[in-house]
mmCIF file of C-alpha atoms in Angstrom:
data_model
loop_
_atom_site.group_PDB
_atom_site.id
_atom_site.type_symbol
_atom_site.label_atom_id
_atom_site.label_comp_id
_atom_site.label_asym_id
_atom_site.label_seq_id
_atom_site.Cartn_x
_atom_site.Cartn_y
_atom_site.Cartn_z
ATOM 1 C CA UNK A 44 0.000 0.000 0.000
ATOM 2 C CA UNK A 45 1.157 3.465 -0.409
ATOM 3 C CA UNK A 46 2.091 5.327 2.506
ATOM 4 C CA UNK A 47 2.225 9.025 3.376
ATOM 5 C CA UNK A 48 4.684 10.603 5.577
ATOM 6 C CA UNK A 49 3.595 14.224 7.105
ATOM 7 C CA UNK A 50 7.072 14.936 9.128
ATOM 8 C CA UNK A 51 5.671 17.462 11.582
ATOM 9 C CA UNK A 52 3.131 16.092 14.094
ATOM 10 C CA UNK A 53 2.777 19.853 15.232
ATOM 11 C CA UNK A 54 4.254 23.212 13.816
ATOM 12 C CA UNK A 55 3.444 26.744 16.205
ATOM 13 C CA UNK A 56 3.155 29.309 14.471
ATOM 14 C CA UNK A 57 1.806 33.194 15.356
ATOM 15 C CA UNK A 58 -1.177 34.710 13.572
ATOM 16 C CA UNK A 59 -0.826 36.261 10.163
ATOM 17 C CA UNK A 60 2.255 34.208 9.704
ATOM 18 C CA UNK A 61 2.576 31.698 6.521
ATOM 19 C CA UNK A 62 3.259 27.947 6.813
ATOM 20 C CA UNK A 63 3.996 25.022 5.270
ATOM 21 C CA UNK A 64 2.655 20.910 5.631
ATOM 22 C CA UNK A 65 4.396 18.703 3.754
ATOM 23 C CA UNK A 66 3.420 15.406 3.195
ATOM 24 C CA UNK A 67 5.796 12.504 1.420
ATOM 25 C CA UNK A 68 4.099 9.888 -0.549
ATOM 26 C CA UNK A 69 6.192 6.226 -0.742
ATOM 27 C CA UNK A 70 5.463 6.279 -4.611
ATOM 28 C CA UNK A 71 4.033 8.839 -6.869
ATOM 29 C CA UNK A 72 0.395 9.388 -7.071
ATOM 30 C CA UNK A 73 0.283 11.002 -10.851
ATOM 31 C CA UNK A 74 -2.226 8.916 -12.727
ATOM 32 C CA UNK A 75 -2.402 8.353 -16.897
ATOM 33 C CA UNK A 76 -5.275 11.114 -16.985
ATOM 34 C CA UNK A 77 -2.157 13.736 -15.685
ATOM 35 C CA UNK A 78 -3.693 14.534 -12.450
ATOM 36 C CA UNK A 79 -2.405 14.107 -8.794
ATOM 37 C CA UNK A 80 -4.816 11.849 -6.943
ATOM 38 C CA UNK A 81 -3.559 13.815 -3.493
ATOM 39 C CA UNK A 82 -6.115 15.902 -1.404
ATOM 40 C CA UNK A 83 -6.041 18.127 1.809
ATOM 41 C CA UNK A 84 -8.534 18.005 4.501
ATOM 42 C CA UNK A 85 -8.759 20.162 8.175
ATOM 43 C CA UNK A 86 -10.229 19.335 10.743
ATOM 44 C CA UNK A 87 -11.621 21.359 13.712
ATOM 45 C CA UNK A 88 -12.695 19.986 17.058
ATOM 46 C CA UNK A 89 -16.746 20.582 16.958
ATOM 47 C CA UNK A 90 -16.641 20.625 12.804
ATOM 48 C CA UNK A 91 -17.122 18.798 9.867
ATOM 49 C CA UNK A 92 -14.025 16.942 8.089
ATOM 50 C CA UNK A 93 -13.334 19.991 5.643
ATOM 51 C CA UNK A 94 -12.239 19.513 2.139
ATOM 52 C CA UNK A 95 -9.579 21.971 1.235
ATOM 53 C CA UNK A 96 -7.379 20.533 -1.766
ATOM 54 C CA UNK A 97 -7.630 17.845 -4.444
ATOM 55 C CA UNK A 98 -5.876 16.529 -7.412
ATOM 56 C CA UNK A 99 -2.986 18.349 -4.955
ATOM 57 C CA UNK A 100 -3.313 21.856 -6.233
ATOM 58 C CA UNK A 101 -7.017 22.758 -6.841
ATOM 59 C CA UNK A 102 -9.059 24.443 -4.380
ATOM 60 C CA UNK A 103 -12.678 22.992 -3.050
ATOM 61 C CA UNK A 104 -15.210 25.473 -3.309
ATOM 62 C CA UNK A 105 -15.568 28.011 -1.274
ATOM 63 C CA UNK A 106 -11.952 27.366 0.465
ATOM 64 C CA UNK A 107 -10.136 30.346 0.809
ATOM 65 C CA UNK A 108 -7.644 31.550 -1.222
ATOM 66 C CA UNK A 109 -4.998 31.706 1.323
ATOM 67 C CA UNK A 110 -4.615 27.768 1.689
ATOM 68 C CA UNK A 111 -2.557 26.471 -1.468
ATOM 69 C CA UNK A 112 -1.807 22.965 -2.736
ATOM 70 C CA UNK A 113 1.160 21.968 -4.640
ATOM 71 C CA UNK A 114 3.883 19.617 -5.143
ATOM 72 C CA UNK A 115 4.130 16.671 -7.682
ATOM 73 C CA UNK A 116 5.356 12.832 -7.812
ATOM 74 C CA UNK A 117 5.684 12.183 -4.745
ATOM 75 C CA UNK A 118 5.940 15.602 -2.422
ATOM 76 C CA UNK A 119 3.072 18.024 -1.434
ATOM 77 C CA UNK A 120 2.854 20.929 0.142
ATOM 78 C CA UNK A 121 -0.198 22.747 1.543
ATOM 79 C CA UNK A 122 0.360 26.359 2.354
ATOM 80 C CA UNK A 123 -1.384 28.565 4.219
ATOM 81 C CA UNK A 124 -0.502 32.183 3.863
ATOM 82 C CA UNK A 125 -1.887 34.789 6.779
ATOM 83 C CA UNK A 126 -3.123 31.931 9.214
ATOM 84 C CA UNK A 127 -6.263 32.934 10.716
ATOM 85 C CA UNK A 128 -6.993 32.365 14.298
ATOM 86 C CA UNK A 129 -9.867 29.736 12.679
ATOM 87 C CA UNK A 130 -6.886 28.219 10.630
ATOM 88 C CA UNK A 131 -5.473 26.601 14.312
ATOM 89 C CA UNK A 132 -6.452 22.825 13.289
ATOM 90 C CA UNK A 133 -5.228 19.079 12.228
ATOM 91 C CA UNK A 134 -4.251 18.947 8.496
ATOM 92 C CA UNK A 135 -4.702 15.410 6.715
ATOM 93 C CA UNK A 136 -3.140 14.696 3.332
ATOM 94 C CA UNK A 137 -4.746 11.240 1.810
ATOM 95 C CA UNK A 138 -4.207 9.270 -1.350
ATOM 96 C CA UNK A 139 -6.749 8.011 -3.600
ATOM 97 C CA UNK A 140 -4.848 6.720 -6.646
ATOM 98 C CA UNK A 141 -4.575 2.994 -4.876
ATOM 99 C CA UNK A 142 -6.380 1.497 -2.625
ATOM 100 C CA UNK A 143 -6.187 1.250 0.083
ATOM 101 C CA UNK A 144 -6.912 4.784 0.665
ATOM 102 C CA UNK A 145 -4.100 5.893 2.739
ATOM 103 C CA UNK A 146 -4.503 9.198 5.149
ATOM 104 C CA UNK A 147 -0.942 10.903 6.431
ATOM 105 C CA UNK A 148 -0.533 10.807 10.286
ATOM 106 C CA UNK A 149 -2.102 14.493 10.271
ATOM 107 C CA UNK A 150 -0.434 17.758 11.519
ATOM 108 C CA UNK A 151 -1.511 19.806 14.175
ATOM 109 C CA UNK A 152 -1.075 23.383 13.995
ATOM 110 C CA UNK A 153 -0.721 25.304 16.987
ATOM 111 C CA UNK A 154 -1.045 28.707 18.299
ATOM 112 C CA UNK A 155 2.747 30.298 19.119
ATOM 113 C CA UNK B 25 -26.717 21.386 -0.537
ATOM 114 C CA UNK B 26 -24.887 18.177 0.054
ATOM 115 C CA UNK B 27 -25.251 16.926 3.346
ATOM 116 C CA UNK B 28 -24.682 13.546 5.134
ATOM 117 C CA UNK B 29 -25.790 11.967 8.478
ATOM 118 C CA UNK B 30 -24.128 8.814 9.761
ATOM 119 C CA UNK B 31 -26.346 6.539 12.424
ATOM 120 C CA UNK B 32 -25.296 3.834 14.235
ATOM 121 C CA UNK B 33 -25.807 1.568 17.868
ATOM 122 C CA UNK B 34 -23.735 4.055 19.975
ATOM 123 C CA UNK B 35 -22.165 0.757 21.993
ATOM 124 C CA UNK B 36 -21.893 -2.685 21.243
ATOM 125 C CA UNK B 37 -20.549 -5.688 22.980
ATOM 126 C CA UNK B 38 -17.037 -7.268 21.266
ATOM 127 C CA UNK B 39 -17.997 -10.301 18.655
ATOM 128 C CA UNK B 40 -21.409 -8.321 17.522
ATOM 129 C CA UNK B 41 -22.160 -6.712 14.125
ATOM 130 C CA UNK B 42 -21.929 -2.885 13.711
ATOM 131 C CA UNK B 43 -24.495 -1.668 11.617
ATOM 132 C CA UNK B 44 -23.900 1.816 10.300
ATOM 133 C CA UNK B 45 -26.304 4.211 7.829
ATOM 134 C CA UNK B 46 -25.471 6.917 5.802
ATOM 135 C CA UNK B 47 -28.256 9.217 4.794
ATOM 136 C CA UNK B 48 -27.631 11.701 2.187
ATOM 137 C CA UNK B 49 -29.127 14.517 0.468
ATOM 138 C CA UNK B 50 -28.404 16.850 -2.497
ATOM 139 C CA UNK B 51 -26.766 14.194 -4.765
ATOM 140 C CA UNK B 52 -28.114 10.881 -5.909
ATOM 141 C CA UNK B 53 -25.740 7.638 -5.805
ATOM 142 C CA UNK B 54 -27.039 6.546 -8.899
ATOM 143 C CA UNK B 55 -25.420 10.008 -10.937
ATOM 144 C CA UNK B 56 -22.474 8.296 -12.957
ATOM 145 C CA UNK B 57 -19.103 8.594 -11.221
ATOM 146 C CA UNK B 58 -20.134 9.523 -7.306
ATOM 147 C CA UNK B 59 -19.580 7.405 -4.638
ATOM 148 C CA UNK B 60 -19.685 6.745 -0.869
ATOM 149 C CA UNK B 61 -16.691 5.983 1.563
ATOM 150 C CA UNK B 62 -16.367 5.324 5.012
ATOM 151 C CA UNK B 63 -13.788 6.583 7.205
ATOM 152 C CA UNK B 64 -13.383 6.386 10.782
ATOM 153 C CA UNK B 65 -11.082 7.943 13.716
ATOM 154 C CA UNK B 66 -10.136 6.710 17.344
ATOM 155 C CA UNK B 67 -10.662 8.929 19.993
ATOM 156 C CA UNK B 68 -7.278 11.409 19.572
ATOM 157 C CA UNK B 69 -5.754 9.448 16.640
ATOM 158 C CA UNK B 70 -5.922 9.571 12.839
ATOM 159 C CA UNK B 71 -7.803 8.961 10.231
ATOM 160 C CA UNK B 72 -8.653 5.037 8.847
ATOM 161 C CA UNK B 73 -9.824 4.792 5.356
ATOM 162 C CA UNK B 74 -12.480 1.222 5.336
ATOM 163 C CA UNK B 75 -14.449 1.294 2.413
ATOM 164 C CA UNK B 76 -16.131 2.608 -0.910
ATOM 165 C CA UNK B 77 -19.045 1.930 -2.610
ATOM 166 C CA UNK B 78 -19.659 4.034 -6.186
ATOM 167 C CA UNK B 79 -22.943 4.340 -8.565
ATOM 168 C CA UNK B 80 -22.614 0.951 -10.401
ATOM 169 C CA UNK B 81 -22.319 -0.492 -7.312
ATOM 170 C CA UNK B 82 -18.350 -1.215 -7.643
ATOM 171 C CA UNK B 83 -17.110 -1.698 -3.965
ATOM 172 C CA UNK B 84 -13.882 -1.350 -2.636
ATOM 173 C CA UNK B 85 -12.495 -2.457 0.801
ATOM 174 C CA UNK B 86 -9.493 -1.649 3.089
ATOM 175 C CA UNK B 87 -7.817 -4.886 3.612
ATOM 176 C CA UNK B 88 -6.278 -4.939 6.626
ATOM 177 C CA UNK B 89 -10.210 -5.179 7.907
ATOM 178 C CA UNK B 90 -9.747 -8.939 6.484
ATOM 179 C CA UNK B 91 -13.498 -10.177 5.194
ATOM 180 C CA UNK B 92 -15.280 -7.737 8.404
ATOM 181 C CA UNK B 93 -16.691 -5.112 6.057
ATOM 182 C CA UNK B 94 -19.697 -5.378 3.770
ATOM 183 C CA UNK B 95 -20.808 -1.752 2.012
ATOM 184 C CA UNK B 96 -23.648 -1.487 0.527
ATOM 185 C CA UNK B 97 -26.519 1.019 -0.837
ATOM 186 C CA UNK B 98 -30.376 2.168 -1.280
ATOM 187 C CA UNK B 99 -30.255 4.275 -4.221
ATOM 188 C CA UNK B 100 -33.618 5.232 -4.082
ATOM 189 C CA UNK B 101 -33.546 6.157 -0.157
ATOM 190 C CA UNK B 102 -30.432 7.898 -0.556
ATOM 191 C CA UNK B 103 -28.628 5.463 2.374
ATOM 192 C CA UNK B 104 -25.534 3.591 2.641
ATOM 193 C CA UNK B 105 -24.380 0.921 4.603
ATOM 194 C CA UNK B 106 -21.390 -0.654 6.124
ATOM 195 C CA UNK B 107 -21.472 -3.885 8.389
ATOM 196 C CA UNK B 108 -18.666 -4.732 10.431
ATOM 197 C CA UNK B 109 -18.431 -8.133 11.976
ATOM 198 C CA UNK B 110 -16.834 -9.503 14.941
ATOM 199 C CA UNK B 111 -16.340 -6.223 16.423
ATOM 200 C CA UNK B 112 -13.618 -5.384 19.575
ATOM 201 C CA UNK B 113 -12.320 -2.907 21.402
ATOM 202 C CA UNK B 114 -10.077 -2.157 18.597
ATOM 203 C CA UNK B 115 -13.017 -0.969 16.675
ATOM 204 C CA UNK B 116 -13.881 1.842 18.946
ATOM 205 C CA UNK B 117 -13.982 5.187 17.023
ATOM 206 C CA UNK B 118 -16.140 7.958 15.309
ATOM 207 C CA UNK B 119 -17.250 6.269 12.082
ATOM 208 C CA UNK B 120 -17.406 9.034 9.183
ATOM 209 C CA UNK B 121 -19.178 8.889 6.043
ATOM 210 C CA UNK B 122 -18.173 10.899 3.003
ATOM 211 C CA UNK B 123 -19.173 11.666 -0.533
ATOM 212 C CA UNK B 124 -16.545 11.100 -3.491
ATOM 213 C CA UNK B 125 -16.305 13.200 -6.402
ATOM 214 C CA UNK B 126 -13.237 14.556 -8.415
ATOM 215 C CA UNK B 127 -11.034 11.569 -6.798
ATOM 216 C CA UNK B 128 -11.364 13.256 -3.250
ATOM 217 C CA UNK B 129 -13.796 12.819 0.023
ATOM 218 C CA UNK B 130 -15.473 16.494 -1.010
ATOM 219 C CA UNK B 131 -18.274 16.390 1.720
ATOM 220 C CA UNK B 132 -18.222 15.249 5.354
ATOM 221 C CA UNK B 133 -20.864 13.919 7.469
ATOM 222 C CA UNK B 134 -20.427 15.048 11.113
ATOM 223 C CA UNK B 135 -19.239 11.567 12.459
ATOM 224 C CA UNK B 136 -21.013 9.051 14.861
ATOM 225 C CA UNK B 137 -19.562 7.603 18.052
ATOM 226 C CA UNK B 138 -19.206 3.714 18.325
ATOM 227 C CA UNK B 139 -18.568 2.198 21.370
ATOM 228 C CA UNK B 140 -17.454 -1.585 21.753
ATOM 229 C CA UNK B 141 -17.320 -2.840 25.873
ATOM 230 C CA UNK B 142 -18.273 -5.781 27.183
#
């Protein structure tokens, strides 16, 4: 199965500040049809799992355009320039080119 | 408006069958290329990826579940199912179901707690 490696189990950061996830897959998840089968989801204690990337770089709808996919093969980034204080959550990358579906360990971020 | 409800028993005893729903609304399972996955979560751990199920009724299954898991679907309800046999301890978590579209988990239902104690 293919696994995914996000490093950082928790990154602080202030407020307004930019940062980076990154999440490693064991073997690359570009398909025939050219596309990235990677996707970005947050998650907020009290909220729905939320969407934010797929296909590693395009943005679900209605995601802000501060949070920013990229990456190719097998490393991804998601960005997040100007965190907002509602941007403090756990970040999962997951792969659906294989199955199984395989999520990353998840990265907290934290308030500095 | 794409929404999605997940029901289940709430606790169980280890060796019984978990029954879980899905109920959706604003897209239909039988529109060419959408599907239905479960996911679920441990208390304070990540996520687990268990199964699909998409409109022609193609079915995937995380393996490491063994034979456990059985998806399934009402198209004309708007439901799906997964079973999940022999149940233990280890099988304590929020369940989550989600819609697939685009090759991603695009909507979220809000989770439901399953409890397995003797």
């Amino acid at each position: 199965q293919i696994t995914l490696t996000q490093q950082a189990e928790s990154l602080w950061i202030s407020p307004g500040e930019r940062v980076s996830i990154t999440c490693r897959a064991s073997q690359s998840l570009l398909y025939t049809d050219g596309k990235h089968y990677l996707s970005w989801y947050q998650q907020r204690p009290g909220q729905t799992t939320k969407a934010l990337i797929y296909h590693a770089s395009v943005r679900t709808d209605g995601v802000p355009t501060r949070f920013i996919g990229s990456g190719s093969g097998t490393e991804f980034t998601l960005s997040i320039e100007h965190v907002q204080p509602e941007d403090f959550a756990i970040y999962y990358c997951l792969q659906t080119l294989k199955s199984p579906l395989t999520f990353g360990s998840g990265t907290k971020l934290e308030i500095k | 408006q794409v929404t999605l409800k997940e029901s289940g028993p709430g606790i169980l005893q280890p060796s019984q069958t978990l029954s879980l729903t899905c109920t959706f609304s604003g897209f239909s399972l039988s529109t060419y290329g959408m599907g239905v996955g479960w996911i679920r979560q441990p208390s304070g751990k990540g996520l687990e990826w268990l199964a699909n199920i998409w409109w022609d009724d193609d079915k995937y299954y995380n393996p490491s579940l063994k034979n456990r898991l059985t998806i399934s679907k009402d198209t004309s309800n708007n439901q799906a199912f997964l079973k999940i046999t022999n149940v233990d301890t280890a099988d304590t978590a929020t369940y989550y179901c989600a819609r697939i579209s685009q090759g991603h988990f695009d909507y979220w239902g809000q989770g439901v707690m399953v409890t397995v104690s003797s």
